[in-house]
Tab-separated table of C-alpha atoms and ligand atoms in Angstrom:
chain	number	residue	atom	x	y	z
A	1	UNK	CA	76.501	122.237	182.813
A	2	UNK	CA	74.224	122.351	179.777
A	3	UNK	CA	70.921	123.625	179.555
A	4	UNK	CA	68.050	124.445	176.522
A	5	UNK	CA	65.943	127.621	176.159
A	6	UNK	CA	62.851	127.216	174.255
A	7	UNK	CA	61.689	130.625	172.790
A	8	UNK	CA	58.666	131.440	171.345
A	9	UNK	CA	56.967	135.051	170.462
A	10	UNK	CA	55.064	135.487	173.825
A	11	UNK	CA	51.426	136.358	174.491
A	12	UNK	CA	49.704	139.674	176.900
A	13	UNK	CA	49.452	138.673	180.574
A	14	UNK	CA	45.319	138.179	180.307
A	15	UNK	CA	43.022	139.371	178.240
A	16	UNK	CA	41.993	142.324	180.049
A	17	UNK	CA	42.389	145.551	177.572
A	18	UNK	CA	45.598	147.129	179.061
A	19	UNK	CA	47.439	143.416	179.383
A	20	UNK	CA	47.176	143.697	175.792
A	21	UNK	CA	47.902	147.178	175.484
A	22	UNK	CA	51.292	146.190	177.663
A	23	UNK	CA	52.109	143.419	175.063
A	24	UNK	CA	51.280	145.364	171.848
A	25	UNK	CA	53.498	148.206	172.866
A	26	UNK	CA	56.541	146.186	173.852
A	27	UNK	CA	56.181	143.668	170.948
A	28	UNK	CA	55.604	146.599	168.466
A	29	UNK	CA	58.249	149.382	169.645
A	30	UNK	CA	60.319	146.312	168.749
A	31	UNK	CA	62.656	148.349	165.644
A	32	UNK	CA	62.777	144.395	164.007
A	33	UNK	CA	58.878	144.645	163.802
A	34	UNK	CA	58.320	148.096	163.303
A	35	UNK	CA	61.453	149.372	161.502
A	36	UNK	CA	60.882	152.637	161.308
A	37	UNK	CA	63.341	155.343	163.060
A	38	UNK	CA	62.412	155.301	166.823
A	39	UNK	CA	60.192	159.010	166.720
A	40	UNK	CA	58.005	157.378	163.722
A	41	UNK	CA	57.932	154.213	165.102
A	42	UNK	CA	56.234	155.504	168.522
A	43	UNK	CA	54.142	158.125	166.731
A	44	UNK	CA	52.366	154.815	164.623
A	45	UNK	CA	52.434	152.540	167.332
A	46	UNK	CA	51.765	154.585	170.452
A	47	UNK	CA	50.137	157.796	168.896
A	48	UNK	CA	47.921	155.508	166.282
A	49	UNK	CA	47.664	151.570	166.441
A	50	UNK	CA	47.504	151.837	170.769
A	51	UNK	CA	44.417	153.807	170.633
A	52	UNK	CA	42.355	151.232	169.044
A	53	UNK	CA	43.838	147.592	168.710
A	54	UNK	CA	44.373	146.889	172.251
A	55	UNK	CA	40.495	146.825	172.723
A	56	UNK	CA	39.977	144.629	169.437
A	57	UNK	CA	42.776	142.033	170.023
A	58	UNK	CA	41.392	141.582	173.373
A	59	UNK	CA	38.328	140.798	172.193
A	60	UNK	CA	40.017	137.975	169.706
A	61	UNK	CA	42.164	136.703	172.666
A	62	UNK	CA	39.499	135.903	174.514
A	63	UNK	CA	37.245	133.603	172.137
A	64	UNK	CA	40.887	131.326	171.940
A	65	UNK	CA	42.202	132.255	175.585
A	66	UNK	CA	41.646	128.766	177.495
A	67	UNK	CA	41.656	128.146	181.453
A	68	UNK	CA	45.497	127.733	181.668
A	69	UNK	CA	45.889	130.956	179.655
A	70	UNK	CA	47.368	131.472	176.382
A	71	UNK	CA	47.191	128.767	173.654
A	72	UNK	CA	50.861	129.798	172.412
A	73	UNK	CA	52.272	129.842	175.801
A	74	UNK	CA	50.336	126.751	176.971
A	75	UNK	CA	51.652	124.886	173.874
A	76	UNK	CA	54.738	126.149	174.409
A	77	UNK	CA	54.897	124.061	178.236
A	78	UNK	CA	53.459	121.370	176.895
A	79	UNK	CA	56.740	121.052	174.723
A	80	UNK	CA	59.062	121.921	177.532
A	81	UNK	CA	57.662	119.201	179.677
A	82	UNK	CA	57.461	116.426	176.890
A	83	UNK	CA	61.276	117.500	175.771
A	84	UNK	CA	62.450	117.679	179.305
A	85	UNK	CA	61.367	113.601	179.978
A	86	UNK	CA	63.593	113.067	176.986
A	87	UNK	CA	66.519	115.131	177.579
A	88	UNK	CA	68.953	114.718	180.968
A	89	UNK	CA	69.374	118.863	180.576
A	90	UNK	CA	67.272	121.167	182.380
A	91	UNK	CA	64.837	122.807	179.714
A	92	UNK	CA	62.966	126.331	180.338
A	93	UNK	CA	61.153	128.651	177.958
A	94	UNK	CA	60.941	131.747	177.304
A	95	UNK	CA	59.231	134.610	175.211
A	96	UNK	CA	60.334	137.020	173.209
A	97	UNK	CA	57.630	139.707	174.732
A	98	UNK	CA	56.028	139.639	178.103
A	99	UNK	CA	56.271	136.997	180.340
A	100	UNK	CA	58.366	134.562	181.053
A	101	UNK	CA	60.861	136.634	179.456
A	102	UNK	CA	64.129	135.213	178.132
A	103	UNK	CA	66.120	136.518	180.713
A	104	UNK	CA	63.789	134.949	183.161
A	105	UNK	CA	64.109	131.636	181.638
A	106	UNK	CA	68.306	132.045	181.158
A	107	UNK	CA	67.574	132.890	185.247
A	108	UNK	CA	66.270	129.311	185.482
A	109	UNK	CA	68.645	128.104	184.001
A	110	UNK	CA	71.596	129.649	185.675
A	111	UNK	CA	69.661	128.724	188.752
A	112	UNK	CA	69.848	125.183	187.777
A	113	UNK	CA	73.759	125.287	187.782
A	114	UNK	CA	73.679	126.035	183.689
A	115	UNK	CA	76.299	127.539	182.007
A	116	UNK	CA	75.655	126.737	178.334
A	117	UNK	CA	72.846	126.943	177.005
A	118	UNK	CA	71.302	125.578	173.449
A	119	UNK	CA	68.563	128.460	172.649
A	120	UNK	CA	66.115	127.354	169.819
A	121	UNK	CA	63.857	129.892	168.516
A	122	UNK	CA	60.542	127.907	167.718
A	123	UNK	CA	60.191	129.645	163.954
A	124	UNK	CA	60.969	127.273	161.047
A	125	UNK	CA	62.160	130.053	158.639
A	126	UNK	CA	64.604	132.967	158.908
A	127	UNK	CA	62.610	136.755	159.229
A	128	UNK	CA	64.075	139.907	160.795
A	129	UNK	CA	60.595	140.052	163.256
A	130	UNK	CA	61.014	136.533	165.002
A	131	UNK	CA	64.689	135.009	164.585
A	132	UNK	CA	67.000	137.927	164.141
A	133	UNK	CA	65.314	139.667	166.970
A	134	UNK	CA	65.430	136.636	169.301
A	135	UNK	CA	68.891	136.593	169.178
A	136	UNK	CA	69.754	139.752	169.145
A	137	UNK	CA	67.719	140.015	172.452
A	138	UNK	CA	69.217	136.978	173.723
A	139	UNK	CA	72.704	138.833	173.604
A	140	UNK	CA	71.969	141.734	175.460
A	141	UNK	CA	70.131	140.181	178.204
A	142	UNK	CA	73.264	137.994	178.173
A	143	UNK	CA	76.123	140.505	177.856
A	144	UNK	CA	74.184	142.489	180.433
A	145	UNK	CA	72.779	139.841	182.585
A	146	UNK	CA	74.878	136.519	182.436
A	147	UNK	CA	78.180	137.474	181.196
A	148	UNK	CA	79.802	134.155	182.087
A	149	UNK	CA	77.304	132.091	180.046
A	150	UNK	CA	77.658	131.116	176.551
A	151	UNK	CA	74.568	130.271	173.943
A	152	UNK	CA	74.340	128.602	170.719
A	153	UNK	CA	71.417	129.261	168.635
A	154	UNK	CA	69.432	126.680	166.616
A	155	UNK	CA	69.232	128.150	162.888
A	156	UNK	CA	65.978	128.554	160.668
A	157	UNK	CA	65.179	124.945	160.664
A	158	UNK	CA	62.747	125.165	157.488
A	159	UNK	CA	64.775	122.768	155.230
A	160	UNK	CA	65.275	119.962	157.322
A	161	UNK	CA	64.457	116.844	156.251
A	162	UNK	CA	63.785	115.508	160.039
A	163	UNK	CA	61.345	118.544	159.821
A	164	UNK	CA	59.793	118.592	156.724
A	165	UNK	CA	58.909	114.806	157.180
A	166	UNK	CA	57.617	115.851	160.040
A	167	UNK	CA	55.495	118.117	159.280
A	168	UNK	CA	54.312	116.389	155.978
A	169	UNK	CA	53.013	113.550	158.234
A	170	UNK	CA	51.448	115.674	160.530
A	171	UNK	CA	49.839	117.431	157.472
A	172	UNK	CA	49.328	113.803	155.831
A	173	UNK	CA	47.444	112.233	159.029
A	174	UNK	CA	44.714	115.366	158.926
A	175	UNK	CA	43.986	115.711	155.339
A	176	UNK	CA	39.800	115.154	154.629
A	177	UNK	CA	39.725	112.299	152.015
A	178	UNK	CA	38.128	114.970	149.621
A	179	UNK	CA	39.533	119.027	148.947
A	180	UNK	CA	39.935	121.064	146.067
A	181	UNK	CA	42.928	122.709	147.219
A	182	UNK	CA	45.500	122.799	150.138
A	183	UNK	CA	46.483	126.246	151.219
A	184	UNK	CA	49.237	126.813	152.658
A	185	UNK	CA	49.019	130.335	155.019
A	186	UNK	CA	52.154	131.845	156.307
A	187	UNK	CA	52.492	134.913	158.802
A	188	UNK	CA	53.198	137.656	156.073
A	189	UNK	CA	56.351	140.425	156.855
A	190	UNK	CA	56.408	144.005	154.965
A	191	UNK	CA	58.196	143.419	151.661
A	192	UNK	CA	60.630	145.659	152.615
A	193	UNK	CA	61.637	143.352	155.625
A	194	UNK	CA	63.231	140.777	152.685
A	195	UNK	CA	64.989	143.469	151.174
A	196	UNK	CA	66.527	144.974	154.038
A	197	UNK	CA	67.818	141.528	155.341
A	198	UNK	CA	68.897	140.539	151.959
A	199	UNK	CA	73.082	140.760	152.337
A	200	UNK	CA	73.366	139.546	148.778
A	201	UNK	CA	71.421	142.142	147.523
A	202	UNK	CA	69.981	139.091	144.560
A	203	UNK	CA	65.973	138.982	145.888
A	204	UNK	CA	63.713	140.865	144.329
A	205	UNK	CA	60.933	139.221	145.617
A	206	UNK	CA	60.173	137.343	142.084
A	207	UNK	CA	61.342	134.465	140.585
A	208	UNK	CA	64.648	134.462	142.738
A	209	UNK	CA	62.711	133.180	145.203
A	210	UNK	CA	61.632	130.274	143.816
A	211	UNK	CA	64.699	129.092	142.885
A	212	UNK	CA	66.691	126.326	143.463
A	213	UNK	CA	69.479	128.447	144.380
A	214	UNK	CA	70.053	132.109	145.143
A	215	UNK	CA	72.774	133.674	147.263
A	216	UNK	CA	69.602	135.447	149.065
A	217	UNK	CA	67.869	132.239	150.447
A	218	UNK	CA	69.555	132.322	154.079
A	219	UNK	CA	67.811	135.446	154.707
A	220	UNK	CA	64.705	135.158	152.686
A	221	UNK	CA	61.618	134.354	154.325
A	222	UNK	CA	59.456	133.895	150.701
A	223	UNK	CA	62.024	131.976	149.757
A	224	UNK	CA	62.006	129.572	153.230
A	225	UNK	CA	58.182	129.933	152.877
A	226	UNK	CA	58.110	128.235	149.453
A	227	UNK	CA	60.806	125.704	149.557
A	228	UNK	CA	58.688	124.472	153.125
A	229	UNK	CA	55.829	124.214	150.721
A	230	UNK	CA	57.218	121.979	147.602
A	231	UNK	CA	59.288	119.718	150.101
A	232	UNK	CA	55.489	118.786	152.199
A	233	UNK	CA	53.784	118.466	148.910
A	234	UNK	CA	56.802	116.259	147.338
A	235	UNK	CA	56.775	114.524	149.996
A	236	UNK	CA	52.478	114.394	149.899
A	237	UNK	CA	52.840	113.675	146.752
A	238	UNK	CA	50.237	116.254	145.530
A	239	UNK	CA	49.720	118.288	142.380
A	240	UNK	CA	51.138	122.043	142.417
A	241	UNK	CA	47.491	122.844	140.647
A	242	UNK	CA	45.959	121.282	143.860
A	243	UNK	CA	48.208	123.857	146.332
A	244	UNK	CA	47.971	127.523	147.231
A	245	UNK	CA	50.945	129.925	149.410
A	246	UNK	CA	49.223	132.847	150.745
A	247	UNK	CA	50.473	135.356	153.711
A	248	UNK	CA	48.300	136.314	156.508
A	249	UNK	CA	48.799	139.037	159.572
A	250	UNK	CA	49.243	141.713	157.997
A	251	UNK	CA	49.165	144.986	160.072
A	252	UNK	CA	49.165	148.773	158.478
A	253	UNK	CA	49.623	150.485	155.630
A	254	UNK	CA	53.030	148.863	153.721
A	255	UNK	CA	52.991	146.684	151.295
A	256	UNK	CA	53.008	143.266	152.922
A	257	UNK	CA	54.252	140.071	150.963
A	258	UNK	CA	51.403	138.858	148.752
A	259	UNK	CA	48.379	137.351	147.727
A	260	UNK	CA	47.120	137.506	150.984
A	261	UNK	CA	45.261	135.069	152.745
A	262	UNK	CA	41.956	136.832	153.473
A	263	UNK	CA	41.738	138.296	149.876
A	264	UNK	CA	42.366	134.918	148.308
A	265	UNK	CA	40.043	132.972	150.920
A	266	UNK	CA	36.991	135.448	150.112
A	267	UNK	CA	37.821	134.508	146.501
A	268	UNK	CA	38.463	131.075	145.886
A	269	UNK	CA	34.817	129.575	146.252
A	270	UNK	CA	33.888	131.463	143.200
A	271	UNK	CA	36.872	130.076	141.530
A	272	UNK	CA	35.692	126.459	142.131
A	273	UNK	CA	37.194	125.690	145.395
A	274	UNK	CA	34.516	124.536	147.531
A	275	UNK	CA	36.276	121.943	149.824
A	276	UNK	CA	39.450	123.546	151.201
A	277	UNK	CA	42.352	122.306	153.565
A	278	UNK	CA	44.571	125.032	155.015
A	279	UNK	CA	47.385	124.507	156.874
A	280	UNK	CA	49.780	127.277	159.061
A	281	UNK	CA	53.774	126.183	158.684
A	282	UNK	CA	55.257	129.680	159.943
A	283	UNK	CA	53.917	128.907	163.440
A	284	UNK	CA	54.721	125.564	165.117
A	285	UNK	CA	52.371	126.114	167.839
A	286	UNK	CA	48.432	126.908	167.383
A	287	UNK	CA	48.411	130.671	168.772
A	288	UNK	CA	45.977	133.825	168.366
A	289	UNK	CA	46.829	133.839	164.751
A	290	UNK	CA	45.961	130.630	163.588
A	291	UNK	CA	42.750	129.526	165.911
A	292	UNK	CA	41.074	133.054	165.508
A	293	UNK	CA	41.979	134.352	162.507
A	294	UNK	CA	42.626	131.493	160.065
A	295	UNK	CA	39.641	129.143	162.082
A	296	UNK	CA	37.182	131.691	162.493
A	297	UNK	CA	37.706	134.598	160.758
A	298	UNK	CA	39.171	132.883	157.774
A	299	UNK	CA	36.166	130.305	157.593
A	300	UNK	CA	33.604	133.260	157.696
A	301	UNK	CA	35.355	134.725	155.044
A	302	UNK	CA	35.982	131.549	152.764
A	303	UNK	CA	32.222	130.418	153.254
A	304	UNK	CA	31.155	134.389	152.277
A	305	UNK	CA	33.293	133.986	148.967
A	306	UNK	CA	31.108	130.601	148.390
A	307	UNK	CA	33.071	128.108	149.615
A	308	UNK	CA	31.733	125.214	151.373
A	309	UNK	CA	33.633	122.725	153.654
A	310	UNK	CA	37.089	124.857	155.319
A	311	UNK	CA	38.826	122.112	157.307
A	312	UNK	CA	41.697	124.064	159.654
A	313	UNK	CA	44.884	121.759	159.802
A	314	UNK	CA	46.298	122.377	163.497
A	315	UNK	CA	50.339	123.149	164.093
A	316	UNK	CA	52.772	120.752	165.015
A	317	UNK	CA	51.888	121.722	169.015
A	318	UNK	CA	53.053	119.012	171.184
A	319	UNK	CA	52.865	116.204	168.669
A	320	UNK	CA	55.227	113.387	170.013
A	321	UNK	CA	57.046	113.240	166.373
A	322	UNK	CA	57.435	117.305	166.766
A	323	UNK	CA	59.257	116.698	170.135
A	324	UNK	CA	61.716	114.068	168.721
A	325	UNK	CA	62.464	116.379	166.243
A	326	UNK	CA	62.989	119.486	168.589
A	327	UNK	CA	65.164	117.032	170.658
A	328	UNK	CA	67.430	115.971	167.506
A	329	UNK	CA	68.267	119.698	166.609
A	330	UNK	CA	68.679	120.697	170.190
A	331	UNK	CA	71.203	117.679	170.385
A	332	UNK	CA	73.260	118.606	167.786
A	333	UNK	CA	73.549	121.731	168.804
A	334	UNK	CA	74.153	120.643	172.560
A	335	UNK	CA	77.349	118.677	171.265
A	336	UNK	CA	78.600	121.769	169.374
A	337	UNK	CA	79.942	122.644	173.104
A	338	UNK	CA	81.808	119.441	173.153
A	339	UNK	CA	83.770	120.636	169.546
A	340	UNK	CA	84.931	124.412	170.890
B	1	LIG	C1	55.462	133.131	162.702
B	1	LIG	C2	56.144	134.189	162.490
B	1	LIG	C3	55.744	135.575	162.706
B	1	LIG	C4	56.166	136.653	161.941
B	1	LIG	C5	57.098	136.625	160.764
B	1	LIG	C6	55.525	137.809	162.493
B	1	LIG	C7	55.688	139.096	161.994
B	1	LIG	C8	54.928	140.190	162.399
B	1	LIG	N1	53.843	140.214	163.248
B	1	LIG	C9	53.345	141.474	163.384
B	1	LIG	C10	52.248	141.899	164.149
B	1	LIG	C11	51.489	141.086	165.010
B	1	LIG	N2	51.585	139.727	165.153
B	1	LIG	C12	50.760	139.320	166.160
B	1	LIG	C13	50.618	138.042	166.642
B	1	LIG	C14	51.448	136.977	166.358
B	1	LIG	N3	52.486	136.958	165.448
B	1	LIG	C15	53.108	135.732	165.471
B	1	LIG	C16	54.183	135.310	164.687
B	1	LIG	C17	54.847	136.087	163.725
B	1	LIG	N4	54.765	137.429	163.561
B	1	LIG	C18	52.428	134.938	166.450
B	1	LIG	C19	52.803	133.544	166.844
B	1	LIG	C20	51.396	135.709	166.990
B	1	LIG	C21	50.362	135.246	168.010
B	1	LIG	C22	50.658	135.641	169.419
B	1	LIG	C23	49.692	135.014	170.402
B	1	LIG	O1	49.635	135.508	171.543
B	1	LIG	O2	48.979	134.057	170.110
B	1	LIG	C24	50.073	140.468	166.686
B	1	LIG	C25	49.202	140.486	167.945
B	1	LIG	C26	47.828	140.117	167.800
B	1	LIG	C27	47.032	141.126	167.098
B	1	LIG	O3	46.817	142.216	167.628
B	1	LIG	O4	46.638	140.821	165.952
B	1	LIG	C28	50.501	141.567	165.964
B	1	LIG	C29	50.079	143.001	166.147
B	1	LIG	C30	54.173	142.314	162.576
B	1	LIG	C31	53.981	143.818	162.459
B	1	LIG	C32	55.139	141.513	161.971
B	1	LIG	C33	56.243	141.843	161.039
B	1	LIG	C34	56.677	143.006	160.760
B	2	LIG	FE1	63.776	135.859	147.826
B	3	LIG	FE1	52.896	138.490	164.066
């Protein structure tokens, strides 16, 4: 029997201070997050960034946290349950940190008679922090775990064109009648990230990425980032003057793929942009990242730098168009099973 695992990147228990603590330290021991060798890793994460984030990212979960819990996980059942009236498979989910694991949704499944299951890792494009270590976690829970089972992953989905029209309706049917500029804000990784991942050895994180083709553009996230862009705004039909890519998130001292978004948000009001649209296509569900810090913090900051009217454009969530579209690529992978 078949079976799908939704997985998304998980959210701390509550928002009580050493929930988050819990969550932080699992999600950033994580070597495909913080890739440094394992005695530098814990001296940054558990020596430094434990000692005073916990407290602060509490604080921000909580002004998003709602009464069923955690936007991203909440989101994330909201898709289950739509996807599950549409598919005759069971469907679970599971997150990459904290609860309900992966290997507690694979449980479900297995519990449900499952043998093969269609994972889909809810991330649009290809990075080393949110697909590669999905997988990889995926197998060991299942080589440990569920040797019998087998699992067929759903690729970086980012140039789709089920997806990108999508998305560019989704984007379409929120638009105000009257911006300046569209941003478009993507999670940011440490440069270093691309180049590590980069088999083909071709990005250097410049033009290459832009590209119609480079040998790098499985693996590269810029890369997946822009081409996600110019498909929406093809398909939009809107000026390249009119749009902005900028990467948000990022967390210590690296160098982190650029412009960023709060630098550019402070900014752009001076520049003339007083009526902005922003939109988040790294994350399909609304999370911590996109409701506090693009919403709020990201409105503060764009009205300090002199803008004027910030209009937030939610994430796909459970949008009934976003479901179909989760069903078609968890189809086609479903009747891979049928072909081996
Ligand atoms: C969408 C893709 C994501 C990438 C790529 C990514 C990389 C990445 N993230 C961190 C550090 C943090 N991210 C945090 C929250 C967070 N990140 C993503 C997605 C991606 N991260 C999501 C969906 C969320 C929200 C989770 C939620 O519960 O809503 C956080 C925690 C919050 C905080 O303290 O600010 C951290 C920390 C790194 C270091 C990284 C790549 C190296
Ligand atoms: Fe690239
Ligand atoms: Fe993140």
């Amino acid at each position: 029997m078949k079976g799908i695992l939704l997985v998304n990147l998980g959210s701390p228990r509550s928002t009580a201070v050493k929930d988050v603590r819990e969550y932080l330290d699992e999600f950033l021991m994580d070597e495909k997050v913080i890739d440094y060798r394992w005695f530098f890793r814990a001296l940054l994460v558990q020596g430094i960034i434990l000692n005073t984030r916990p407290a602060k990212s509490a604080e921000a979960y909580k002004t998003v946290w709602t009464d069923e819990g955690s936007p991203l996980i909440v989101i994330t059942q909201k898709i289950q349950k739509k996807l599950q009236k549409l598919v005759d498979v069971p469907v679970e989910i599971g997150m990459r940190y904290a609860q309900p694991s992966i290997e507690a949704g694979i449980q479900k499944l297995v519990d449900q008679g499952v043998t093969e299951i269609v994972l889909f890792p809810l991330y649009p494009q290809y990075a080393m922090s949110t697909t590669e270590t999905v997988i990889e976690k995926a197998e060991e829970v299942r080589k440990k775990k569920f040797p019998g089972i087998k699992i067929n992953y759903i690729q970086p989905f980012y140039n789709r064109e089920i997806y990108i029209d999508c998305l560019a309706e989704s984007i379409r049917e929120k638009l105000p009648e009257n911006f300046d500029a569209l941003q478009f804000s993507y999670h940011g990784v440490p440069e270093r990230h691309i180049y590590k991942t980069d088999p083909t050895n071709t990005c250097n994180l410049n033009d290459c990425c832009s590209r119609e083709n480079n040998p790098s553009h499985q693996f590269c996230y810029r890369h997946q980032c822009f081409d996600v862009t110019n498909s929406v705004i093809k398909k939009l039909g809107l000026p390249k003057e009119k749009v902005m890519v900028t990467f948000q998130s990022r967390l210590g001292k690296d160098k982190w793929m650029e412009p960023y978004t709060d630098e550019t948000l402070e900014t752009i009001g001076k520049k003339g942009v007083k009526n902005l649209a922003i939109v988040c296509p790294a994350f399909v569900s609304d999370c911590l990242e996109t409701l506090e810090e693009i919403s709020v913090e990201g409105k503060h900051q764009f009205e300090h730098g002199g803008g004027e009217n910030f209009h937030y454009i939610p994430c796909l969530n459970d949008e009934d168009r976003w479901i179909d579209v989760v069903k078609i690529l968890c189809e086609e992978k479903l009747n891979e099973f049928y072909l081996v």
